[in-house]
CSV table of C-alpha atoms in Angstrom, one decimal:
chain,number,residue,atom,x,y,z
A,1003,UNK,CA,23.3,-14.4,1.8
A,1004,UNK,CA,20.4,-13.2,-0.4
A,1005,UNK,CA,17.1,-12.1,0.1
A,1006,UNK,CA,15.1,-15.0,-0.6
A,1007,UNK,CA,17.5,-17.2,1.6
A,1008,UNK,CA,17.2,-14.4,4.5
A,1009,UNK,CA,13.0,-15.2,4.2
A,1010,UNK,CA,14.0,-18.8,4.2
A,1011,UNK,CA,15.4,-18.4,8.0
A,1012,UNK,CA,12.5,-16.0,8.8
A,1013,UNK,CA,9.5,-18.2,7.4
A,1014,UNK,CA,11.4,-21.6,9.4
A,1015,UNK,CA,11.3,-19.6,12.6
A,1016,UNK,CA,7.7,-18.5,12.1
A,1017,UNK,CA,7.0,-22.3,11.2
A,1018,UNK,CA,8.4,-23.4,14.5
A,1019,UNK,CA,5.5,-21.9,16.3
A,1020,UNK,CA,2.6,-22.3,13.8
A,1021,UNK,CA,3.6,-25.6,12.3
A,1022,UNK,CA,1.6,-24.4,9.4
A,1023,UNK,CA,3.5,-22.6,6.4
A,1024,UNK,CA,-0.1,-21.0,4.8
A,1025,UNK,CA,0.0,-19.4,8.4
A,1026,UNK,CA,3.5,-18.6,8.9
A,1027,UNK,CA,3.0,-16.5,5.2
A,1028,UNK,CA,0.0,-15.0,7.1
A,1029,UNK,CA,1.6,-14.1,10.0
A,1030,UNK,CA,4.7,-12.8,8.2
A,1031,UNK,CA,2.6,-10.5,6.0
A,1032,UNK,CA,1.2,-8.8,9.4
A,1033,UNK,CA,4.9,-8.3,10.9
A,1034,UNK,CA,6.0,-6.3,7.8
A,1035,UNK,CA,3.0,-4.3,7.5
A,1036,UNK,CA,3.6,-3.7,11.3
A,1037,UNK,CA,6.7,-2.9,11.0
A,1038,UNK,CA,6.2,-0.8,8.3
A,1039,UNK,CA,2.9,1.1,9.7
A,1040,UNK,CA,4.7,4.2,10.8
A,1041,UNK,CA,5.6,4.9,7.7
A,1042,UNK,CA,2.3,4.3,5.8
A,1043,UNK,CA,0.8,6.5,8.1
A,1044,UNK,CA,3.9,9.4,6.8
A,1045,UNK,CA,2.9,8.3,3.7
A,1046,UNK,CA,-1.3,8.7,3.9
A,1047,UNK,CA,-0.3,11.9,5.8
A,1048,UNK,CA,1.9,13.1,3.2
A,1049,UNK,CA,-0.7,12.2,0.4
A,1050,UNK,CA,-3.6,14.6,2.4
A,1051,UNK,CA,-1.5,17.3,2.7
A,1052,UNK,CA,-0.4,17.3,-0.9
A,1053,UNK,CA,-4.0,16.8,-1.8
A,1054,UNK,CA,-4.8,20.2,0.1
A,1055,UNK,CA,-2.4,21.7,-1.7
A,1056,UNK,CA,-3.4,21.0,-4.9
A,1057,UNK,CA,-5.1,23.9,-5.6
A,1058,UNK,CA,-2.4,26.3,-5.3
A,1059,UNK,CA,0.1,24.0,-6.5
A,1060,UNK,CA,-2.4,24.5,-10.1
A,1061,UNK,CA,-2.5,28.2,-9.8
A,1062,UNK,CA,1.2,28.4,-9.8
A,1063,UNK,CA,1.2,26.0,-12.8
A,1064,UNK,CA,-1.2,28.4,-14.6
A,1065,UNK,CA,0.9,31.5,-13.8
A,1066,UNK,CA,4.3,30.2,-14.4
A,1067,UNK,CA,3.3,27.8,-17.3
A,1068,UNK,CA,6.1,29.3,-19.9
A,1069,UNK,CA,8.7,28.8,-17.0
A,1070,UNK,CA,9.3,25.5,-16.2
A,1071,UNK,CA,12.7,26.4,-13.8
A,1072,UNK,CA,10.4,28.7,-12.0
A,1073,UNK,CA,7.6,26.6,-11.6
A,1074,UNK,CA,9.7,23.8,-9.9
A,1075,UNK,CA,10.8,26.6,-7.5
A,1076,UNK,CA,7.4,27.8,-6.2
A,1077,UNK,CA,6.4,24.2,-6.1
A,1078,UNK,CA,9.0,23.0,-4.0
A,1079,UNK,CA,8.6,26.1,-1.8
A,1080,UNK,CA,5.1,25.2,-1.1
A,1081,UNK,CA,6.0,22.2,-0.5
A,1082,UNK,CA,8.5,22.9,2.1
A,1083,UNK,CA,6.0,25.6,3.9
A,1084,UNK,CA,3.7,23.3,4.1
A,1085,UNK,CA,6.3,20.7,5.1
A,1086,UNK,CA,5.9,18.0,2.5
A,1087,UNK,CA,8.3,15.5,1.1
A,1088,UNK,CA,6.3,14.5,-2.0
A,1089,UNK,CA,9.5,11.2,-2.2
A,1090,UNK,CA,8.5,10.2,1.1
A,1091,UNK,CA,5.3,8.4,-0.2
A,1092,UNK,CA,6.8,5.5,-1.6
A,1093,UNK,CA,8.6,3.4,1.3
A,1094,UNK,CA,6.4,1.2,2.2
A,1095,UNK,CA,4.7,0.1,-1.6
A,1096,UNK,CA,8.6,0.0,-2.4
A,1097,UNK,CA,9.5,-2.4,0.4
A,1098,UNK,CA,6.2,-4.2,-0.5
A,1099,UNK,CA,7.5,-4.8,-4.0
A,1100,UNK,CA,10.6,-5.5,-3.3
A,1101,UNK,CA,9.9,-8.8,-0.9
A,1102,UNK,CA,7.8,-10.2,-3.8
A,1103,UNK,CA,10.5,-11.7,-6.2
A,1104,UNK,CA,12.2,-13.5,-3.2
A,1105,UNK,CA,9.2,-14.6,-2.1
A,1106,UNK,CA,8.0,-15.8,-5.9
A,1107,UNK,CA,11.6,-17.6,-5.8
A,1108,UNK,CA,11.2,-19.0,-2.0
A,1109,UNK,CA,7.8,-20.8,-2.7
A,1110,UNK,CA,8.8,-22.0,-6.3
A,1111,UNK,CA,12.3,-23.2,-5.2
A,1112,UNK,CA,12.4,-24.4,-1.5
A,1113,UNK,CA,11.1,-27.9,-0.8
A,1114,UNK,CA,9.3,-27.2,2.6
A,1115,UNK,CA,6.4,-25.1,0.7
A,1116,UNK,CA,6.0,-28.1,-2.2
A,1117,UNK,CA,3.0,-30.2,-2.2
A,1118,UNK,CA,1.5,-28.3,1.4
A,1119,UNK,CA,-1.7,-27.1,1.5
A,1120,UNK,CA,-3.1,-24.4,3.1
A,1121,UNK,CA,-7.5,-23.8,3.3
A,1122,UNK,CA,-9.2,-24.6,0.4
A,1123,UNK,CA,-6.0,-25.2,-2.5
A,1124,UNK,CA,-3.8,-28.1,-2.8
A,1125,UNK,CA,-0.4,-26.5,-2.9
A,1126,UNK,CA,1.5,-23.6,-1.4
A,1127,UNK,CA,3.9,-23.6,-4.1
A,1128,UNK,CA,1.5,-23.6,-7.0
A,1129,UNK,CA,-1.7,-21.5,-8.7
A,1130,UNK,CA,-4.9,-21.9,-7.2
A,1131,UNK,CA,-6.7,-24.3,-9.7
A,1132,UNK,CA,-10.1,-22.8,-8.2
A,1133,UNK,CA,-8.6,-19.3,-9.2
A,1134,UNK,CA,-10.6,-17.9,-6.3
A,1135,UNK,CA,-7.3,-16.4,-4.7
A,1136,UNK,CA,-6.8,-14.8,-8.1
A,1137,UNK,CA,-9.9,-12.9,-8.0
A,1138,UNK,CA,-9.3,-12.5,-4.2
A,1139,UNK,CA,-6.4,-10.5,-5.3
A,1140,UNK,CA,-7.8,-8.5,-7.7
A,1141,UNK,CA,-10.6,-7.6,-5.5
A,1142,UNK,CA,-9.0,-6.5,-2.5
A,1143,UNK,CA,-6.3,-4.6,-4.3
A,1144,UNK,CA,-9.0,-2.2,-5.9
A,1145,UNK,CA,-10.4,-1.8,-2.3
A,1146,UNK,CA,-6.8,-1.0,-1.1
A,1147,UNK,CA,-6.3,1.7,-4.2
A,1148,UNK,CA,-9.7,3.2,-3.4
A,1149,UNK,CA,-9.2,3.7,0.2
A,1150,UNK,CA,-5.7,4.8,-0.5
A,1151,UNK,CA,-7.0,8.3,-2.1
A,1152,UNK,CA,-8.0,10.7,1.5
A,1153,UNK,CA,-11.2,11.8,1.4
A,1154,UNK,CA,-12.3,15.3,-0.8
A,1155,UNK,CA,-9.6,14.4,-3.2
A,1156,UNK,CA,-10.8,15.3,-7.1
A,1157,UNK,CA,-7.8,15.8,-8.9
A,1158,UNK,CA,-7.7,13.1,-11.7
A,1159,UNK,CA,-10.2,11.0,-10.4
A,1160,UNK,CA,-11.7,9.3,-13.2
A,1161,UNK,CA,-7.9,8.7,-14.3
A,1162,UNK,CA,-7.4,6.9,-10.4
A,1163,UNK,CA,-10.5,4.9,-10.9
A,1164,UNK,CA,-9.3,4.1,-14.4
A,1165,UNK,CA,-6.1,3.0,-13.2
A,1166,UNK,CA,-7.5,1.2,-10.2
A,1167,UNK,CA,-9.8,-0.5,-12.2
A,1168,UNK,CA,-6.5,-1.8,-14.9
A,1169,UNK,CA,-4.4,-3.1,-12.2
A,1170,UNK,CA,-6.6,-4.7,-10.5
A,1171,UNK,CA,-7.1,-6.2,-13.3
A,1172,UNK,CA,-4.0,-6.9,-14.3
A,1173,UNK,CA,-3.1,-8.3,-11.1
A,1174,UNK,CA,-6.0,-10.9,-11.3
A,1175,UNK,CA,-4.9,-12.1,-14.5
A,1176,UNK,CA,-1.0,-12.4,-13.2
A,1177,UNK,CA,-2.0,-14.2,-10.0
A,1178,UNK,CA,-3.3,-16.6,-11.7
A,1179,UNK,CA,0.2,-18.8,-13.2
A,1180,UNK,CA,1.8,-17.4,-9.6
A,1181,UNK,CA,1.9,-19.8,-6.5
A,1182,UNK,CA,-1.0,-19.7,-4.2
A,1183,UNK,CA,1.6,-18.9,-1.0
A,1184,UNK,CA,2.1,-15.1,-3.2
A,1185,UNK,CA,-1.3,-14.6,-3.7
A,1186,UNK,CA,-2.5,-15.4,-0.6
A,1187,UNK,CA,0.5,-12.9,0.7
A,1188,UNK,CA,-1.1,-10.2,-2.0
A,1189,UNK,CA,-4.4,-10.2,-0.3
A,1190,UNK,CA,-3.6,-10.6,3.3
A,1191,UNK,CA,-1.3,-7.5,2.6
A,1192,UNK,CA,-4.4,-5.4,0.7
A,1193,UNK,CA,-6.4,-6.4,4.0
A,1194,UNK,CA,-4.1,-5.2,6.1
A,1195,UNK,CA,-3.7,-1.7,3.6
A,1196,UNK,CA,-7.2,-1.6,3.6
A,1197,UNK,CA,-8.2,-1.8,7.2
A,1198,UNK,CA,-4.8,1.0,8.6
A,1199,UNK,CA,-6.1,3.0,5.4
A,1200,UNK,CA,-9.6,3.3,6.8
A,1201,UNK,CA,-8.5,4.0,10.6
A,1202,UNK,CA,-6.1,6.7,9.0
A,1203,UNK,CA,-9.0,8.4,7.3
A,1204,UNK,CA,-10.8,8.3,11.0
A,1205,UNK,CA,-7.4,9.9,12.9
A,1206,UNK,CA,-6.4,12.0,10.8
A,1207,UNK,CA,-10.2,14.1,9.4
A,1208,UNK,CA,-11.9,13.5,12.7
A,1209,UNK,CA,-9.1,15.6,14.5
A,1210,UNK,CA,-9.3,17.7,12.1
A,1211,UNK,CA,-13.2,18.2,12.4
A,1212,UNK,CA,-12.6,18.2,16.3
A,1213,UNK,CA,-10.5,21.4,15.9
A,1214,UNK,CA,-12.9,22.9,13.5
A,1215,UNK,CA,-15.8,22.3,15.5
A,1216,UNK,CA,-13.7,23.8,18.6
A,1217,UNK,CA,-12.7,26.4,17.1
A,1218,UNK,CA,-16.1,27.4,15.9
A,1219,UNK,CA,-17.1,27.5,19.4
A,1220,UNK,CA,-14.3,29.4,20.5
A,1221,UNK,CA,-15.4,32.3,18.4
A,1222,UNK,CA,-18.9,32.5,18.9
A,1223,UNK,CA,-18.2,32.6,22.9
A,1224,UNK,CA,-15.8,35.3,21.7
A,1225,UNK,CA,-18.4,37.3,20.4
């Protein structure tokens, strides 16, 4: 059994208590991100700590840059003091990726997504001919890749922005021949990216202010 008749099953069952496929896509785009939200939040953590290390990770670029086998060393040694697996960012855009093709084959092949509409466009299994869900796309995928980046990061910026700017592009353009049941599983998934993104950015650097601030206070009563 493939892939794409495995999300056949899951997208019937979901179906059986929404009676609405646009929603069943909606609510199965919220159970993966779910599912995968531990590791987005490895991954966002992962990301700021390689972000901190940055700096040193250039000075040892500078030193040892006519010594490529040595370089990799010290990298991966700071990497490992600082406990950082710079693979384990990856997972969830991987899994992400990977559902799309069976879902571009589930809404262009299976009859219970033809001719069903869902808000404001005519049919699940086809473009939006108002090519707001296009632009939708491409909108809230830029927010997703801006958010993505933690906070006091400046290496390559310009070249993120840049990059931002193309696929989001890209994407816009691409949405528009794709069925509206993808795109509309596109954007819920940037929403979802968008808002854990956000909440991560308040965990993780208002901790870390909290202990700074403590610790400030620590050592003036210590003095």
């Amino acid at each position: 059994m493939g892939v794409t008749e495995i999300l056949g099953y899951i997208f019937r069952f979901i179906y059986s208590f929404t009676h609405n496929y646009g929603i069943a896509i909606v609510v199965f785009t919220v159970l993966v991100k779910g599912v995968l939200l531990p590791f987005s939040f490895q991954q966002f953590h992962s990301m700021k700590k390689i972000s901190e290390i940055q700096p040193i990770i250039a000075k040892l670029q500078e030193k040892y840059k006519n010594d490529k086998e040595k370089l990799n060393q010290e990298i991966m040694k700071v990497y490992q003091e600082n406990k950082v697996n710079p693979l384990g960012c990856g997972l969830p855009v991987i899994i992400s990726f990977i559902i799309l093709v069976p879902m571009y084959n589930l809404l262009r092949t299976y009859s219970e997504f033809k001719g069903v509409p869902f808000l404001w466009f005519p049919d699940l299994s086809k473009p939006d001919p108002t090519f707001i869900l296009p632009v939708l796309t491409g909108i809230t995928m830029y927010l997703s890749s801006i958010t993505a980046t933690p906070p006091g990061t400046t290496q390559n910026t310009s070249q993120n922005k840049t990059m931002s700017i193309f696929m989001s592009v890209f994407f816009t353009w691409m949405t528009i021949s794709l069925p509206s049941g993808l795109a509309v599983y596109w954007i819920i998934s940037n929403v979802f990216q968008i808002v854990q993104q956000l909440i991560f950015i308040k965990m993780l650097y208002t901790a870390e202010s909290t202990v700074a601030v403590s610790s400030v206070k620590k050592d003036s009563r210590g003095k």
